[in-house]
mmCIF file of C-alpha atoms in Angstrom:
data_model
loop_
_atom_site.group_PDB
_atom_site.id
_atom_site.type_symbol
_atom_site.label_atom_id
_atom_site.label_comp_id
_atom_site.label_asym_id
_atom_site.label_seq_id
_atom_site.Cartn_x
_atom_site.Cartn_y
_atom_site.Cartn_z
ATOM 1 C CA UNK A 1216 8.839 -101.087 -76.535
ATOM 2 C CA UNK A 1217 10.048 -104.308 -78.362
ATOM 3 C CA UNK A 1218 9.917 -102.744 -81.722
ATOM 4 C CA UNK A 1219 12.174 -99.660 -80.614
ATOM 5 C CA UNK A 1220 14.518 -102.433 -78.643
ATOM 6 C CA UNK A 1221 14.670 -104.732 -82.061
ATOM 7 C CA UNK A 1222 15.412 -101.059 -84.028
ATOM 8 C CA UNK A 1223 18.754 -100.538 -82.179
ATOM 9 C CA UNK A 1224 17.375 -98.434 -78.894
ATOM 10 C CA UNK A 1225 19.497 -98.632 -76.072
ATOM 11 C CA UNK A 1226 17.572 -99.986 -72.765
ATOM 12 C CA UNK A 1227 18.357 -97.250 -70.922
ATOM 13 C CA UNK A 1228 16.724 -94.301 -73.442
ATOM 14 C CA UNK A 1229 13.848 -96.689 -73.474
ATOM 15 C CA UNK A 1230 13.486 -96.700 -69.858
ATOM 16 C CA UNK A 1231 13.437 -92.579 -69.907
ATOM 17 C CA UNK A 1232 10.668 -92.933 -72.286
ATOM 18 C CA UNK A 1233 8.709 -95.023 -70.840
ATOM 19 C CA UNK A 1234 9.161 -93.182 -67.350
ATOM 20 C CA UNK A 1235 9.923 -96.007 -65.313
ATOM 21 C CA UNK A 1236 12.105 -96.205 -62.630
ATOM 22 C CA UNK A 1237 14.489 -99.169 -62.694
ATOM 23 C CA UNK A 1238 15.943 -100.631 -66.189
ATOM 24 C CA UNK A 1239 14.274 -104.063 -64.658
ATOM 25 C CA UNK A 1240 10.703 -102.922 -64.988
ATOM 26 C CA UNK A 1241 11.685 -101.701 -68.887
ATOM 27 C CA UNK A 1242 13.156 -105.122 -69.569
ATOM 28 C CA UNK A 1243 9.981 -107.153 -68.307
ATOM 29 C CA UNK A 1244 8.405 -105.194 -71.247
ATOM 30 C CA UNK A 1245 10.893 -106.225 -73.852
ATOM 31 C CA UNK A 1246 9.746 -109.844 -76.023
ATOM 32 C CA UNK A 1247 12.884 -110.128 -78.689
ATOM 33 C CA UNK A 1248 12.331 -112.286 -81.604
ATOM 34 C CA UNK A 1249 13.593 -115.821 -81.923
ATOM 35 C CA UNK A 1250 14.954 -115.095 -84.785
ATOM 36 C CA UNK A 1251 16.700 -112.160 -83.579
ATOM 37 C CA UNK A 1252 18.119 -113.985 -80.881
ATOM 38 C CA UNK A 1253 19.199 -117.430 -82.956
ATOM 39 C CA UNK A 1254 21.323 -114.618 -85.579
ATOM 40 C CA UNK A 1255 22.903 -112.459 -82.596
ATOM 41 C CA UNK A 1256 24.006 -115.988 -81.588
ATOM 42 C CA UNK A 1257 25.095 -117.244 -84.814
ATOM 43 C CA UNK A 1258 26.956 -113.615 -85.203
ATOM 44 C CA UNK A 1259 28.811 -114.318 -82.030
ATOM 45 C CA UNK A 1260 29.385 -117.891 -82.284
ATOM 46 C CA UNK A 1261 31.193 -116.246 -86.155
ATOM 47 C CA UNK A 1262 33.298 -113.632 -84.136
ATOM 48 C CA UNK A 1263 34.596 -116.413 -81.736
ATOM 49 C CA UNK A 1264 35.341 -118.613 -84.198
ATOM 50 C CA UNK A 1265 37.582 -115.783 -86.129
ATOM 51 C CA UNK A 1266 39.343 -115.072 -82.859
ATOM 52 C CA UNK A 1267 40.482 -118.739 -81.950
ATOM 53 C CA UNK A 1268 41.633 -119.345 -85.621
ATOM 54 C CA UNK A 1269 45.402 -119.074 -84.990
ATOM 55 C CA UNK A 1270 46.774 -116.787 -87.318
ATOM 56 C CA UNK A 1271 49.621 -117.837 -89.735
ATOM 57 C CA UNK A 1272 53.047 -116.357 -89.030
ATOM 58 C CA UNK A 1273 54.272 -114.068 -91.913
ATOM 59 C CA UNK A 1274 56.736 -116.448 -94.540
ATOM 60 C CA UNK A 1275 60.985 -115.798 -93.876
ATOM 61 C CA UNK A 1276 62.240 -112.310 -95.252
ATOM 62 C CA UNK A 1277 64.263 -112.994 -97.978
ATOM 63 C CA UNK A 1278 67.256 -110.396 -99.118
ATOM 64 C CA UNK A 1279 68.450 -110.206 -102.385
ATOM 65 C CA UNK A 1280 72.048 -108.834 -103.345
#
């Protein structure tokens, strides 16, 4: 189960698989990598960090005659 988890399977299409009744009893089966988890956390530690960075205000229109 934690090899179709770590290749992108939703939970929920591995619970039908499996046959089991409750998405709890599926996720007692899934062991992700540390790995995995440290980079999903570094990748969303990255996104956050893009979103607080205040973005700069575009420079004063200038009009020629």
């Amino acid at each position: 189960m934690t090899w179709f988890a770590d290749a992108g399977v939703p939970v929920h299409v591995l619970r039908r698989i499996a046959g089991h009744g409750s998405l709890t009893t599926t996720q007692r089966y899934l062991h992700p990598d540390v790995r995995k988890i440290t980079a999903t956390g570094a990748a969303l530690s990255a996104r956050f960090n893009v979103l607080r960075t205040p973005r700069s205000l575009p420079g004063p229109v200038v009009m020629a005659r």
